[in-house]
PDB file of C-alpha atoms in Angstrom:
ATOM      1  CA  UNK A   1       0.000   0.000   0.000  1.00  0.00           C
ATOM      2  CA  UNK A   2       1.414   3.400  -0.944  1.00  0.00           C
ATOM      3  CA  UNK A   3       1.064   6.392   1.333  1.00  0.00           C
ATOM      4  CA  UNK A   4      -1.315   9.143   0.286  1.00  0.00           C
ATOM      5  CA  UNK A   5       0.189  12.478  -0.673  1.00  0.00           C
ATOM      6  CA  UNK A   6      -0.042  15.112   2.026  1.00  0.00           C
ATOM      7  CA  UNK A   7       0.496  18.839   2.413  1.00  0.00           C
ATOM      8  CA  UNK A   8       1.353  21.452   5.027  1.00  0.00           C
ATOM      9  CA  UNK A   9       0.931  24.902   3.476  1.00  0.00           C
ATOM     10  CA  UNK A  10       2.948  27.779   4.867  1.00  0.00           C
ATOM     11  CA  UNK A  11       2.455  30.635   2.390  1.00  0.00           C
ATOM     12  CA  UNK A  12       0.055  30.915  -0.535  1.00  0.00           C
ATOM     13  CA  UNK A  13      -1.286  33.652  -2.807  1.00  0.00           C
ATOM     14  CA  UNK A  14      -4.394  34.034  -4.927  1.00  0.00           C
ATOM     15  CA  UNK A  15      -3.271  34.971  -8.448  1.00  0.00           C
ATOM     16  CA  UNK A  16      -5.208  35.417 -11.682  1.00  0.00           C
ATOM     17  CA  UNK A  17      -4.829  32.724 -14.345  1.00  0.00           C
ATOM     18  CA  UNK A  18      -3.572  33.962 -17.726  1.00  0.00           C
ATOM     19  CA  UNK A  19      -4.997  30.874 -19.489  1.00  0.00           C
ATOM     20  CA  UNK A  20      -7.273  28.055 -18.386  1.00  0.00           C
ATOM     21  CA  UNK A  21      -5.421  25.996 -15.794  1.00  0.00           C
ATOM     22  CA  UNK A  22      -8.289  23.574 -15.218  1.00  0.00           C
ATOM     23  CA  UNK A  23      -6.003  20.644 -16.112  1.00  0.00           C
ATOM     24  CA  UNK A  24      -2.999  21.886 -14.082  1.00  0.00           C
ATOM     25  CA  UNK A  25      -3.903  21.359 -10.426  1.00  0.00           C
ATOM     26  CA  UNK A  26      -0.700  20.453  -8.498  1.00  0.00           C
ATOM     27  CA  UNK A  27       1.516  21.611 -11.395  1.00  0.00           C
ATOM     28  CA  UNK A  28       4.310  24.180 -11.202  1.00  0.00           C
ATOM     29  CA  UNK A  29       3.279  27.683 -12.286  1.00  0.00           C
ATOM     30  CA  UNK A  30       5.137  30.872 -13.148  1.00  0.00           C
ATOM     31  CA  UNK A  31       4.289  34.549 -13.384  1.00  0.00           C
ATOM     32  CA  UNK A  32       3.651  36.162 -16.755  1.00  0.00           C
ATOM     33  CA  UNK A  33       4.620  39.728 -17.635  1.00  0.00           C
ATOM     34  CA  UNK A  34       1.029  40.714 -16.849  1.00  0.00           C
ATOM     35  CA  UNK A  35       1.405  39.496 -13.234  1.00  0.00           C
ATOM     36  CA  UNK A  36      -0.808  36.495 -13.904  1.00  0.00           C
ATOM     37  CA  UNK A  37      -0.007  32.785 -13.641  1.00  0.00           C
ATOM     38  CA  UNK A  38       0.465  30.124 -16.281  1.00  0.00           C
ATOM     39  CA  UNK A  39       1.941  26.626 -16.116  1.00  0.00           C
ATOM     40  CA  UNK A  40       5.706  26.202 -16.446  1.00  0.00           C
ATOM     41  CA  UNK A  41       6.279  25.317 -20.103  1.00  0.00           C
ATOM     42  CA  UNK A  42      10.083  25.120 -20.286  1.00  0.00           C
ATOM     43  CA  UNK A  43      12.088  22.335 -18.659  1.00  0.00           C
ATOM     44  CA  UNK A  44      14.117  23.548 -15.676  1.00  0.00           C
ATOM     45  CA  UNK A  45      12.577  26.994 -15.451  1.00  0.00           C
ATOM     46  CA  UNK A  46      11.784  29.023 -12.342  1.00  0.00           C
ATOM     47  CA  UNK A  47       8.394  28.340 -10.762  1.00  0.00           C
ATOM     48  CA  UNK A  48       6.672  30.689  -8.345  1.00  0.00           C
ATOM     49  CA  UNK A  49       4.935  27.717  -6.726  1.00  0.00           C
ATOM     50  CA  UNK A  50       2.452  24.871  -7.120  1.00  0.00           C
ATOM     51  CA  UNK A  51      -1.152  25.490  -8.208  1.00  0.00           C
ATOM     52  CA  UNK A  52      -3.618  24.139  -5.640  1.00  0.00           C
ATOM     53  CA  UNK A  53      -6.868  24.340  -7.611  1.00  0.00           C
ATOM     54  CA  UNK A  54      -8.270  24.501 -11.173  1.00  0.00           C
ATOM     55  CA  UNK A  55      -8.928  28.120 -12.256  1.00  0.00           C
ATOM     56  CA  UNK A  56     -10.148  29.011 -15.729  1.00  0.00           C
ATOM     57  CA  UNK A  57      -8.676  31.975 -17.603  1.00  0.00           C
ATOM     58  CA  UNK A  58      -9.391  35.182 -15.677  1.00  0.00           C
ATOM     59  CA  UNK A  59     -10.226  33.365 -12.441  1.00  0.00           C
ATOM     60  CA  UNK A  60      -8.020  33.425  -9.369  1.00  0.00           C
ATOM     61  CA  UNK A  61      -6.117  30.318  -8.376  1.00  0.00           C
ATOM     62  CA  UNK A  62      -4.302  29.521  -5.140  1.00  0.00           C
ATOM     63  CA  UNK A  63      -0.546  29.087  -5.536  1.00  0.00           C
ATOM     64  CA  UNK A  64       1.434  27.547  -2.697  1.00  0.00           C
ATOM     65  CA  UNK A  65       4.748  29.418  -2.492  1.00  0.00           C
ATOM     66  CA  UNK A  66       6.272  27.756   0.556  1.00  0.00           C
ATOM     67  CA  UNK A  67       5.713  24.610   2.541  1.00  0.00           C
ATOM     68  CA  UNK A  68       4.811  21.010   1.812  1.00  0.00           C
ATOM     69  CA  UNK A  69       2.423  20.470  -1.081  1.00  0.00           C
ATOM     70  CA  UNK A  70       1.050  17.814  -3.348  1.00  0.00           C
ATOM     71  CA  UNK A  71       2.657  17.941  -6.803  1.00  0.00           C
ATOM     72  CA  UNK A  72       2.155  16.095 -10.089  1.00  0.00           C
ATOM     73  CA  UNK A  73       5.244  14.116 -11.100  1.00  0.00           C
ATOM     74  CA  UNK A  74       6.526  13.906 -14.674  1.00  0.00           C
ATOM     75  CA  UNK A  75       9.057  11.073 -14.207  1.00  0.00           C
ATOM     76  CA  UNK A  76      10.215   8.500 -11.658  1.00  0.00           C
ATOM     77  CA  UNK A  77      11.207  10.276  -8.438  1.00  0.00           C
ATOM     78  CA  UNK A  78      13.000   8.993  -5.342  1.00  0.00           C
ATOM     79  CA  UNK A  79      12.670  10.379  -1.828  1.00  0.00           C
ATOM     80  CA  UNK A  80      15.089  13.258  -1.273  1.00  0.00           C
ATOM     81  CA  UNK A  81      15.554  14.035  -4.976  1.00  0.00           C
ATOM     82  CA  UNK A  82      15.892  17.680  -5.959  1.00  0.00           C
ATOM     83  CA  UNK A  83      13.080  18.429  -8.399  1.00  0.00           C
ATOM     84  CA  UNK A  84      12.705  20.872 -11.262  1.00  0.00           C
ATOM     85  CA  UNK A  85       9.978  21.492 -13.850  1.00  0.00           C
ATOM     86  CA  UNK A  86       9.395  19.775 -17.172  1.00  0.00           C
ATOM     87  CA  UNK A  87       7.736  21.378 -20.220  1.00  0.00           C
ATOM     88  CA  UNK A  88       4.279  20.369 -18.933  1.00  0.00           C
ATOM     89  CA  UNK A  89       4.662  21.937 -15.473  1.00  0.00           C
ATOM     90  CA  UNK A  90       5.201  18.590 -13.752  1.00  0.00           C
ATOM     91  CA  UNK A  91       8.071  17.980 -11.339  1.00  0.00           C
ATOM     92  CA  UNK A  92      10.987  15.789 -12.421  1.00  0.00           C
ATOM     93  CA  UNK A  93      14.452  15.054 -10.989  1.00  0.00           C
ATOM     94  CA  UNK A  94      16.982  17.828 -11.598  1.00  0.00           C
ATOM     95  CA  UNK A  95      19.746  16.443 -13.842  1.00  0.00           C
ATOM     96  CA  UNK A  96      21.483  19.522 -15.263  1.00  0.00           C
ATOM     97  CA  UNK A  97      23.190  22.229 -13.193  1.00  0.00           C
ATOM     98  CA  UNK A  98      21.458  25.030 -15.117  1.00  0.00           C
ATOM     99  CA  UNK A  99      18.001  23.762 -14.156  1.00  0.00           C
ATOM    100  CA  UNK A 100      16.380  25.517 -11.217  1.00  0.00           C
ATOM    101  CA  UNK A 101      15.532  23.223  -8.320  1.00  0.00           C
ATOM    102  CA  UNK A 102      12.081  24.079  -6.996  1.00  0.00           C
ATOM    103  CA  UNK A 103      11.342  21.253  -4.551  1.00  0.00           C
ATOM    104  CA  UNK A 104      12.610  18.192  -2.692  1.00  0.00           C
ATOM    105  CA  UNK A 105      10.675  14.938  -2.986  1.00  0.00           C
ATOM    106  CA  UNK A 106       9.184  13.713   0.301  1.00  0.00           C
ATOM    107  CA  UNK A 107       7.611  10.669  -1.337  1.00  0.00           C
ATOM    108  CA  UNK A 108       8.723   8.410  -4.182  1.00  0.00           C
ATOM    109  CA  UNK A 109       6.548   8.027  -7.264  1.00  0.00           C
ATOM    110  CA  UNK A 110       6.306   7.691 -11.028  1.00  0.00           C
ATOM    111  CA  UNK A 111       5.063   9.904 -13.839  1.00  0.00           C
ATOM    112  CA  UNK A 112       1.436  10.910 -13.298  1.00  0.00           C
ATOM    113  CA  UNK A 113       1.481  10.368  -9.521  1.00  0.00           C
ATOM    114  CA  UNK A 114       0.579  13.174  -7.118  1.00  0.00           C
ATOM    115  CA  UNK A 115       3.106  13.082  -4.264  1.00  0.00           C
ATOM    116  CA  UNK A 116       4.272  15.284  -1.381  1.00  0.00           C
ATOM    117  CA  UNK A 117       7.160  17.683  -2.004  1.00  0.00           C
ATOM    118  CA  UNK A 118       8.810  20.451  -0.008  1.00  0.00           C
ATOM    119  CA  UNK A 119       9.028  23.729  -1.949  1.00  0.00           C
ATOM    120  CA  UNK A 120      12.538  25.146  -1.622  1.00  0.00           C
ATOM    121  CA  UNK A 121      12.009  28.636  -3.044  1.00  0.00           C
ATOM    122  CA  UNK A 122      14.666  28.170  -5.727  1.00  0.00           C
ATOM    123  CA  UNK A 123      17.230  26.561  -3.436  1.00  0.00           C
ATOM    124  CA  UNK A 124      18.655  23.540  -5.264  1.00  0.00           C
ATOM    125  CA  UNK A 125      18.490  21.292  -2.199  1.00  0.00           C
ATOM    126  CA  UNK A 126      22.242  21.375  -1.532  1.00  0.00           C
ATOM    127  CA  UNK A 127      22.015  24.423   0.704  1.00  0.00           C
ATOM    128  CA  UNK A 128      23.195  26.769  -2.052  1.00  0.00           C
ATOM    129  CA  UNK A 129      20.669  28.969  -3.784  1.00  0.00           C
ATOM    130  CA  UNK A 130      20.685  29.016  -7.554  1.00  0.00           C
ATOM    131  CA  UNK A 131      22.191  32.081  -9.154  1.00  0.00           C
ATOM    132  CA  UNK A 132      18.816  33.069 -10.603  1.00  0.00           C
ATOM    133  CA  UNK A 133      17.188  33.026  -7.175  1.00  0.00           C
ATOM    134  CA  UNK A 134      20.019  34.081  -4.878  1.00  0.00           C
ATOM    135  CA  UNK A 135      17.729  36.502  -3.040  1.00  0.00           C
ATOM    136  CA  UNK A 136      16.087  33.481  -1.402  1.00  0.00           C
ATOM    137  CA  UNK A 137      19.315  31.998   0.019  1.00  0.00           C
ATOM    138  CA  UNK A 138      18.372  31.080   3.572  1.00  0.00           C
ATOM    139  CA  UNK A 139      21.803  29.576   4.310  1.00  0.00           C
ATOM    140  CA  UNK A 140      23.314  33.023   4.913  1.00  0.00           C
ATOM    141  CA  UNK A 141      23.180  34.892   8.214  1.00  0.00           C
ATOM    142  CA  UNK A 142      20.424  37.517   8.163  1.00  0.00           C
ATOM    143  CA  UNK A 143      21.548  41.085   7.735  1.00  0.00           C
ATOM    144  CA  UNK A 144      19.974  42.742  10.764  1.00  0.00           C
ATOM    145  CA  UNK A 145      20.597  46.443  11.229  1.00  0.00           C
ATOM    146  CA  UNK A 146      22.105  47.376  14.585  1.00  0.00           C
ATOM    147  CA  UNK A 147      20.665  50.471  16.157  1.00  0.00           C
ATOM    148  CA  UNK A 148      22.667  52.267  18.787  1.00  0.00           C
ATOM    149  CA  UNK A 149      21.026  54.546  21.284  1.00  0.00           C
ATOM    150  CA  UNK A 150      23.042  57.728  21.164  1.00  0.00           C
ATOM    151  CA  UNK A 151      21.517  59.702  23.990  1.00  0.00           C
ATOM    152  CA  UNK A 152      19.791  58.990  27.276  1.00  0.00           C
ATOM    153  CA  UNK A 153      19.731  55.943  29.495  1.00  0.00           C
ATOM    154  CA  UNK A 154      18.344  52.601  28.462  1.00  0.00           C
TER     155      UNK A 154
END
């Protein structure tokens, strides 16, 4: 018996669909120039997140940006694999260094399965953010401004 896919959302947004995404629930999506969403259509490209529902063109869909989500697989995946997008918006193992890792597999599966993944925000899973998404590198110490009180007692 295989375990059911599960999710634990952390951060999601409602974004307008640029085209009908009725067939793309649990697929990787990206932003268009018009600040709308469409499915990822180029292998290895940056995804903003995983679509959680089935919006038609002009309707708003929920996109999970961070957390654990269900995702549609496009190839055989092993637990712990760094995943990227294929040309149909499905998640597949990252095999080329120029591909952007978008998630880590929490469950194994095959093409067509819906399985749990952890969205990494562009981090390739090795602890080093991809060059294209370096702003989301959580391995670095935060840059916190230090404020000094110049007058008066504390």
